[in-house]
Amino acid sequence: MSFLDLKNVTKIYPNGTKAVHETSLSVDEGEFMVFVGPSGCGKSTLLRMVAGLEDITEGDINLDGKLMNEVDPSERDVAMVFQNYALYPHMNVYNNLAYGLKNRGIDKQTIEQKVNDAAKLLQISDYLQRKPSMLSGGQRQRVAMGRAIVRNPKIFLFDEPLSNLDAKLRIQMRLEIKKLQQKVGVTSIFVTHDQVEAMTLADRLAVINNGIIEQLGTPIEIYDNPKSLFVAGFIGSPQMNFLDGNLKNKTLSAEGFEIKDINSDHEGEVTLGIRPEHLSQTENGLINLKVDLVEQLGSDNLVYGQLKDKKDFCYRCPGNQTIEKNSNLSLNIDNNKYYIFDKSTGKRVN
Amino acid sequence: MTRFITSSFSHLILFIGILIMVVPVWMIFASSTHTSSMINMNGLQMFLGDSFYENYLRVLLYQGGFFKEITALKMFFNSFIMATGVAILSVVTSLMAAYALVYYRIKHATLLFWIIFITILVPLELRIFPTYSVMAELNLVNSYFGLIVPISASAIATLFFRQFYKTVPDELLESAKLDGANTWRFFVDFLIPLSKTMIVAMLIFMFVFGYNQYLWPLLVTTSEQYWTVVMGLKMMSGSIVHRFAFVMMSMVPPILIIIVLQKHFIKGVFQDK
Ligand SMILES: Nc1ncnc2c1ncn2[C@@H]1O[C@H](COP(=O)(O)OP(=O)(O)OP(=O)(O)O)[C@@H](O)[C@H]1O
Ligand SMILES: [Mg+2]
């Protein structure tokens, strides 16, 4: 049994909403697990069940070898960082950090030691006497982290803790969280709907859709090998291009081109997925793109345009290539890096 | 120039308002420092006389009442006990009732709350006889307990605290839970400090409410030993300056409470900002 074990966990809210369906998942000690998925898919619900803030309708949650289902949140020894930080507004930063330790009956000196250590680690030593209302967003974020770290819990839970920060600070805090987690080595679960955040932070990633884990794996596994249309579309930026096609006798025919010798015996209506970055320009390529718009990001250009059948399509090329608006590009798919999904089930077939 | 005129005008109105409120009080105070014969001959006075100590000491220590059993000092003591008791008891019970209504999984909590709330529509005077007979059955007539308890359930304070608790974000409770706080600790360490300002405001409000009670103390006390200041005001006899002095003194406790607690009140408001 691993450190955290979820077995067939289901959550049905009192109003009948089924937020999580029979989900099983194991997280190893010290691992950084990320739950990613669109809004309302049940990420927070799953996380809150681990914390004990929501009852488990069905299934078991084991933490460190103990069944948690009936254990009160205060007894679980887990720490959570909330989206709005939930700092204690009437206590100064020191007491915000110390509160959990006081409740555990730890003596004053040890508390002071631990709070000061955590404050130093997070560079908030200068604000210990301030109230949360006198801190900036980033500083509040650190205090929230400090409150989690100082107790040295079995597991850290993060529920979209970066979504209230501006873009630059978010990237900085993302890095710091990752570094911190590696330094402290605490098992962590991080919830986000931002796939970049998910990819950069995760040791392993669970892509959740409609209360089900669609795919579980390392970020690279999931990027290279999405098992369903949903995962393929959710992970990767800009989004994967999807084209309609038909698969028969190992040959895929799409609007305007064909791909032969496909590694699949599946037949019927399919969706072809091609990532914008897995294309390159050649003479007489498979795909003809009429350019509408070029976004120059410096390192890359994002080329948006339409195929013959007016389907929107995106191509990503190195920033040193100049591409004219309204020009026609001829593109080939790199190294057979395309994905084929059954149109009705969304399952990967190649 | 027009601004000067309008602002002078509004100041004038304010000034008149202040005069209307302050002058009668001042006249009573000024008159209460003269001798009775002076007032009887010359009417109310605008300026201070020299019988302040004589009049006020006499009022405080004189054995008054029908049976000459109670001094004004004892009445102040009774009123203070009663008002403080009502203030503390009603704030404490309202805090706890609101806590239970908002944070415990009580079936039909909203319905329960509205039942509590409609008691506001039932004034004390309406339920005074049933309440009295309960107190009489319990042998609590002529006791501080009997004076305080029946008027200490405050639906208004419960309403205020409940509405406030509802604005406290759930994450705060959840965060506190994960930090190992049980329900009692959450109440003491979070809700009470967070509602400090409101608690002080309610204490002032309920103190004045308790202090101003007339009908209930009148009914539930038969012994003069339990007379309160407000009852004393009604029963008062004696010379006019002594009555004036008593009236003046009767205003002191509520004012004092407001002055003392207002400091915390304002401090609380600013600290939370
Ligand atoms: N207390 C509740 N009562 C009833 N339904 C709820 C409750 N909380 C959440 N839900 C429903 O459960 C589903 C999952 O909600 P959840 O909060 O887990 O989503 P999420 O993945 O965290 O979304 P977001 O990214 O927007 O935070 C949603 O359909 C939501 O409407
Ligand atoms: Mg959420």
Tab-separated table of N, CA, C and O in Angstrom, chain A residues 172-242:
chain	number	residue	atom	x	y	z
A	172	GLN	N	6.732	32.857	-10.518
A	172	GLN	CA	7.758	32.858	-9.487
A	172	GLN	C	7.364	31.940	-8.326
A	172	GLN	O	8.162	31.114	-7.869
A	173	MET	N	6.102	32.066	-7.876
A	173	MET	CA	5.666	31.250	-6.739
A	173	MET	C	5.605	29.773	-7.118
A	173	MET	O	5.856	28.897	-6.297
A	174	ARG	N	5.286	29.514	-8.375
A	174	ARG	CA	5.235	28.147	-8.865
A	174	ARG	C	6.599	27.495	-8.682
A	174	ARG	O	6.716	26.391	-8.154
A	175	LEU	N	7.615	28.237	-9.099
A	175	LEU	CA	8.975	27.740	-8.950
A	175	LEU	C	9.311	27.511	-7.484
A	175	LEU	O	9.891	26.485	-7.110
A	176	GLU	N	8.934	28.492	-6.672
A	176	GLU	CA	9.282	28.391	-5.255
A	176	GLU	C	8.585	27.228	-4.581
A	176	GLU	O	9.175	26.547	-3.744
A	177	ILE	N	7.340	27.014	-4.962
A	177	ILE	CA	6.614	25.886	-4.369
A	177	ILE	C	7.312	24.577	-4.710
A	177	ILE	O	7.515	23.710	-3.864
A	178	LYS	N	7.709	24.464	-5.951
A	178	LYS	CA	8.381	23.236	-6.388
A	178	LYS	C	9.694	23.038	-5.619
A	178	LYS	O	9.969	21.956	-5.108
A	179	LYS	N	10.466	24.121	-5.527
A	179	LYS	CA	11.747	24.034	-4.811
A	179	LYS	C	11.529	23.658	-3.362
A	179	LYS	O	12.210	22.799	-2.805
A	180	LEU	N	10.543	24.342	-2.782
A	180	LEU	CA	10.251	24.134	-1.373
A	180	LEU	C	9.847	22.694	-1.114
A	180	LEU	O	10.287	22.060	-0.163
A	181	GLN	N	9.012	22.181	-2.008
A	181	GLN	CA	8.523	20.823	-1.819
A	181	GLN	C	9.687	19.843	-1.918
A	181	GLN	O	9.766	18.885	-1.163
A	182	GLN	N	10.606	20.112	-2.839
A	182	GLN	CA	11.749	19.209	-2.967
A	182	GLN	C	12.627	19.280	-1.731
A	182	GLN	O	13.161	18.280	-1.260
A	183	LYS	N	12.761	20.497	-1.187
A	183	LYS	CA	13.592	20.695	-0.011
A	183	LYS	C	12.978	20.019	1.216
A	183	LYS	O	13.646	19.315	1.947
A	184	VAL	N	11.678	20.258	1.416
A	184	VAL	CA	11.018	19.719	2.604
A	184	VAL	C	10.641	18.251	2.400
A	184	VAL	O	10.567	17.483	3.348
A	185	GLY	N	10.396	17.880	1.152
A	185	GLY	CA	10.141	16.474	0.843
A	185	GLY	C	8.803	15.943	1.308
A	185	GLY	O	8.641	14.749	1.519
A	186	VAL	N	7.837	16.840	1.479
A	186	VAL	CA	6.527	16.383	1.942
A	186	VAL	C	5.660	15.976	0.758
A	186	VAL	O	5.655	16.648	-0.271
A	187	THR	N	4.944	14.888	0.919
A	187	THR	CA	3.980	14.452	-0.081
A	187	THR	C	2.985	15.575	-0.328
A	187	THR	O	2.491	16.173	0.621
A	188	SER	N	2.704	15.881	-1.595
A	188	SER	CA	1.826	17.016	-1.875
A	188	SER	C	0.820	16.680	-2.963
A	188	SER	O	1.125	15.935	-3.887
A	189	ILE	N	-0.363	17.256	-2.813
A	189	ILE	CA	-1.337	17.217	-3.904
A	189	ILE	C	-1.695	18.645	-4.236
A	189	ILE	O	-1.995	19.444	-3.347
A	190	PHE	N	-1.621	18.973	-5.495
A	190	PHE	CA	-1.816	20.337	-5.942
A	190	PHE	C	-2.935	20.343	-6.973
A	190	PHE	O	-2.893	19.609	-7.951
A	191	VAL	N	-3.945	21.158	-6.736
A	191	VAL	CA	-5.079	21.231	-7.653
A	191	VAL	C	-4.971	22.487	-8.503
A	191	VAL	O	-4.676	23.557	-7.981
A	192	THR	N	-5.156	22.353	-9.794
A	192	THR	CA	-5.122	23.527	-10.655
A	192	THR	C	-5.947	23.264	-11.909
A	192	THR	O	-6.194	22.110	-12.261
A	193	HIS	N	-6.387	24.332	-12.559
A	193	HIS	CA	-6.998	24.107	-13.865
A	193	HIS	C	-6.078	24.612	-14.973
A	193	HIS	O	-6.434	24.621	-16.142
A	194	ASP	N	-4.884	25.055	-14.553
A	194	ASP	CA	-3.923	25.599	-15.495
A	194	ASP	C	-2.945	24.502	-15.893
A	194	ASP	O	-2.186	23.996	-15.069
A	195	GLN	N	-2.978	24.110	-17.172
A	195	GLN	CA	-2.185	22.942	-17.558
A	195	GLN	C	-0.683	23.213	-17.527
A	195	GLN	O	0.104	22.300	-17.299
A	196	VAL	N	-0.289	24.487	-17.708
A	196	VAL	CA	1.140	24.786	-17.623
A	196	VAL	C	1.625	24.582	-16.191
A	196	VAL	O	2.664	23.956	-15.941
A	197	GLU	N	0.845	25.096	-15.254
A	197	GLU	CA	1.167	24.896	-13.840
A	197	GLU	C	1.258	23.407	-13.537
A	197	GLU	O	2.187	22.947	-12.876
A	198	ALA	N	0.311	22.659	-14.043
A	198	ALA	CA	0.282	21.224	-13.797
A	198	ALA	C	1.534	20.548	-14.343
A	198	ALA	O	2.197	19.778	-13.646
A	199	MET	N	1.868	20.862	-15.589
A	199	MET	CA	3.014	20.219	-16.227
A	199	MET	C	4.307	20.548	-15.487
A	199	MET	O	5.162	19.685	-15.296
A	200	THR	N	4.460	21.810	-15.080
A	200	THR	CA	5.737	22.212	-14.489
A	200	THR	C	5.901	21.699	-13.062
A	200	THR	O	7.016	21.448	-12.628
A	201	LEU	N	4.815	21.556	-12.331
A	201	LEU	CA	4.952	21.189	-10.923
A	201	LEU	C	4.984	19.682	-10.685
A	201	LEU	O	5.652	19.208	-9.778
A	202	ALA	N	4.289	18.949	-11.529
A	202	ALA	CA	3.952	17.583	-11.153
A	202	ALA	C	5.111	16.606	-11.281
A	202	ALA	O	5.901	16.676	-12.208
A	203	ASP	N	5.199	15.693	-10.301
A	203	ASP	CA	5.926	14.453	-10.531
A	203	ASP	C	5.017	13.555	-11.345
A	203	ASP	O	5.423	12.950	-12.318
A	204	ARG	N	3.766	13.481	-10.867
A	204	ARG	CA	2.749	12.774	-11.630
A	204	ARG	C	1.499	13.624	-11.701
A	204	ARG	O	1.245	14.444	-10.823
A	205	LEU	N	0.717	13.373	-12.726
A	205	LEU	CA	-0.383	14.243	-13.060
A	205	LEU	C	-1.636	13.384	-13.193
A	205	LEU	O	-1.592	12.324	-13.782
A	206	ALA	N	-2.738	13.851	-12.615
A	206	ALA	CA	-4.008	13.172	-12.851
A	206	ALA	C	-4.906	14.135	-13.601
A	206	ALA	O	-5.242	15.197	-13.081
A	207	VAL	N	-5.256	13.792	-14.825
A	207	VAL	CA	-6.158	14.642	-15.587
A	207	VAL	C	-7.574	14.190	-15.296
A	207	VAL	O	-7.923	13.034	-15.524
A	208	ILE	N	-8.365	15.097	-14.738
A	208	ILE	CA	-9.714	14.740	-14.286
A	208	ILE	C	-10.744	15.395	-15.186
A	208	ILE	O	-10.576	16.547	-15.599
A	209	ASN	N	-11.759	14.617	-15.524
A	209	ASN	CA	-12.856	15.165	-16.321
A	209	ASN	C	-14.155	14.569	-15.806
A	209	ASN	O	-14.263	13.348	-15.660
A	210	ASN	N	-15.120	15.419	-15.498
A	210	ASN	CA	-16.423	14.932	-15.045
A	210	ASN	C	-16.349	13.927	-13.905
A	210	ASN	O	-17.061	12.932	-13.897
A	211	GLY	N	-15.465	14.184	-12.956
A	211	GLY	CA	-15.391	13.320	-11.787
A	211	GLY	C	-14.657	12.015	-11.991
A	211	GLY	O	-14.708	11.136	-11.139
A	212	ILE	N	-13.996	11.874	-13.129
A	212	ILE	CA	-13.246	10.644	-13.401
A	212	ILE	C	-11.812	11.016	-13.735
A	212	ILE	O	-11.572	12.026	-14.393
A	213	ILE	N	-10.848	10.199	-13.257
A	213	ILE	CA	-9.475	10.413	-13.683
A	213	ILE	C	-9.333	9.838	-15.082
A	213	ILE	O	-9.429	8.634	-15.277
A	214	GLU	N	-9.124	10.705	-16.068
A	214	GLU	CA	-9.020	10.238	-17.453
A	214	GLU	C	-7.665	9.610	-17.703
A	214	GLU	O	-7.545	8.663	-18.459
A	215	GLN	N	-6.633	10.190	-17.104
A	215	GLN	CA	-5.306	9.632	-17.312
A	215	GLN	C	-4.395	10.033	-16.179
A	215	GLN	O	-4.485	11.141	-15.637
A	216	LEU	N	-3.506	9.125	-15.830
A	216	LEU	CA	-2.600	9.327	-14.725
A	216	LEU	C	-1.206	9.024	-15.223
A	216	LEU	O	-0.984	7.990	-15.833
A	217	GLY	N	-0.248	9.915	-15.005
A	217	GLY	CA	1.104	9.631	-15.459
A	217	GLY	C	1.999	10.828	-15.254
A	217	GLY	O	1.560	11.865	-14.753
A	218	THR	N	3.262	10.681	-15.653
A	218	THR	CA	4.168	11.824	-15.565
A	218	THR	C	3.734	12.829	-16.624
A	218	THR	O	3.096	12.459	-17.611
A	219	PRO	N	4.109	14.090	-16.448
A	219	PRO	CA	3.702	15.105	-17.427
A	219	PRO	C	4.110	14.735	-18.847
A	219	PRO	O	3.322	14.890	-19.782
A	220	ILE	N	5.314	14.186	-19.005
A	220	ILE	CA	5.787	13.860	-20.342
A	220	ILE	C	4.996	12.708	-20.953
A	220	ILE	O	4.587	12.742	-22.113
A	221	GLU	N	4.737	11.692	-20.112
A	221	GLU	CA	3.912	10.579	-20.587
A	221	GLU	C	2.576	11.087	-21.126
A	221	GLU	O	2.107	10.665	-22.178
A	222	ILE	N	1.990	11.976	-20.365
A	222	ILE	CA	0.659	12.438	-20.748
A	222	ILE	C	0.715	13.315	-21.984
A	222	ILE	O	-0.130	13.223	-22.885
A	223	TYR	N	1.762	14.111	-22.081
A	223	TYR	CA	1.923	14.963	-23.254
A	223	TYR	C	2.204	14.106	-24.493
A	223	TYR	O	1.610	14.318	-25.551
A	224	ASP	N	3.083	13.132	-24.351
A	224	ASP	CA	3.478	12.322	-25.502
A	224	ASP	C	2.424	11.303	-25.878
A	224	ASP	O	2.362	10.880	-27.025
A	225	ASN	N	1.670	10.899	-24.893
A	225	ASN	CA	0.841	9.734	-25.125
A	225	ASN	C	-0.549	9.884	-24.537
A	225	ASN	O	-0.959	9.107	-23.680
A	226	PRO	N	-1.282	10.900	-24.946
A	226	PRO	CA	-2.624	11.101	-24.366
A	226	PRO	C	-3.528	9.934	-24.739
A	226	PRO	O	-3.533	9.499	-25.883
A	227	LYS	N	-4.295	9.441	-23.757
A	227	LYS	CA	-5.097	8.253	-23.993
A	227	LYS	C	-6.497	8.583	-24.483
A	227	LYS	O	-7.260	7.698	-24.828
A	228	SER	N	-6.864	9.864	-24.415
A	228	SER	CA	-8.206	10.200	-24.876
A	228	SER	C	-8.213	11.592	-25.493
A	228	SER	O	-7.294	12.382	-25.302
A	229	LEU	N	-9.258	11.833	-26.237
A	229	LEU	CA	-9.438	13.116	-26.896
A	229	LEU	C	-9.396	14.254	-25.886
A	229	LEU	O	-8.789	15.295	-26.096
A	230	PHE	N	-10.044	14.018	-24.728
A	230	PHE	CA	-10.104	15.063	-23.715
A	230	PHE	C	-8.718	15.429	-23.217
A	230	PHE	O	-8.339	16.602	-23.162
A	231	VAL	N	-7.927	14.404	-22.868
A	231	VAL	CA	-6.586	14.659	-22.346
A	231	VAL	C	-5.739	15.349	-23.408
A	231	VAL	O	-5.018	16.303	-23.129
A	232	ALA	N	-5.845	14.861	-24.639
A	232	ALA	CA	-5.062	15.441	-25.731
A	232	ALA	C	-5.388	16.918	-25.895
A	232	ALA	O	-4.510	17.748	-26.108
A	233	GLY	N	-6.665	17.251	-25.772
A	233	GLY	CA	-7.058	18.634	-25.954
A	233	GLY	C	-6.721	19.499	-24.755
A	233	GLY	O	-6.487	20.697	-24.883
A	234	PHE	N	-6.676	18.884	-23.574
A	234	PHE	CA	-6.484	19.682	-22.366
A	234	PHE	C	-5.020	19.991	-22.103
A	234	PHE	O	-4.669	21.076	-21.654
A	235	ILE	N	-4.148	19.021	-22.378
A	235	ILE	CA	-2.733	19.202	-22.095
A	235	ILE	C	-2.032	19.671	-23.357
A	235	ILE	O	-2.169	19.072	-24.419
A	236	GLY	N	-1.250	20.717	-23.229
A	236	GLY	CA	-0.527	21.269	-24.364
A	236	GLY	C	-1.067	22.637	-24.710
A	236	GLY	O	-2.270	22.862	-24.670
A	237	SER	N	-0.157	23.555	-25.030
A	237	SER	CA	-0.577	24.912	-25.344
A	237	SER	C	0.328	25.462	-26.436
A	237	SER	O	1.527	25.397	-26.311
A	238	PRO	N	-0.195	25.970	-27.545
A	238	PRO	CA	-1.620	26.015	-27.887
A	238	PRO	C	-2.209	24.617	-28.033
A	238	PRO	O	-1.486	23.643	-28.169
A	239	GLN	N	-3.529	24.581	-28.013
A	239	GLN	CA	-4.236	23.310	-28.028
A	239	GLN	C	-3.930	22.493	-29.287
A	239	GLN	O	-3.647	23.045	-30.352
A	240	MET	N	-4.020	21.188	-29.118
A	240	MET	CA	-3.855	20.286	-30.259
A	240	MET	C	-4.910	20.585	-31.334
A	240	MET	O	-6.031	20.958	-31.018
A	241	ASN	N	-4.507	20.445	-32.620
A	241	ASN	CA	-5.483	20.593	-33.708
A	241	ASN	C	-6.252	19.297	-33.874
A	241	ASN	O	-5.666	18.212	-33.813
A	242	PHE	N	-7.545	19.401	-34.046
A	242	PHE	CA	-8.351	18.197	-34.281
A	242	PHE	C	-9.019	18.262	-35.650
A	242	PHE	O	-9.614	19.283	-36.002
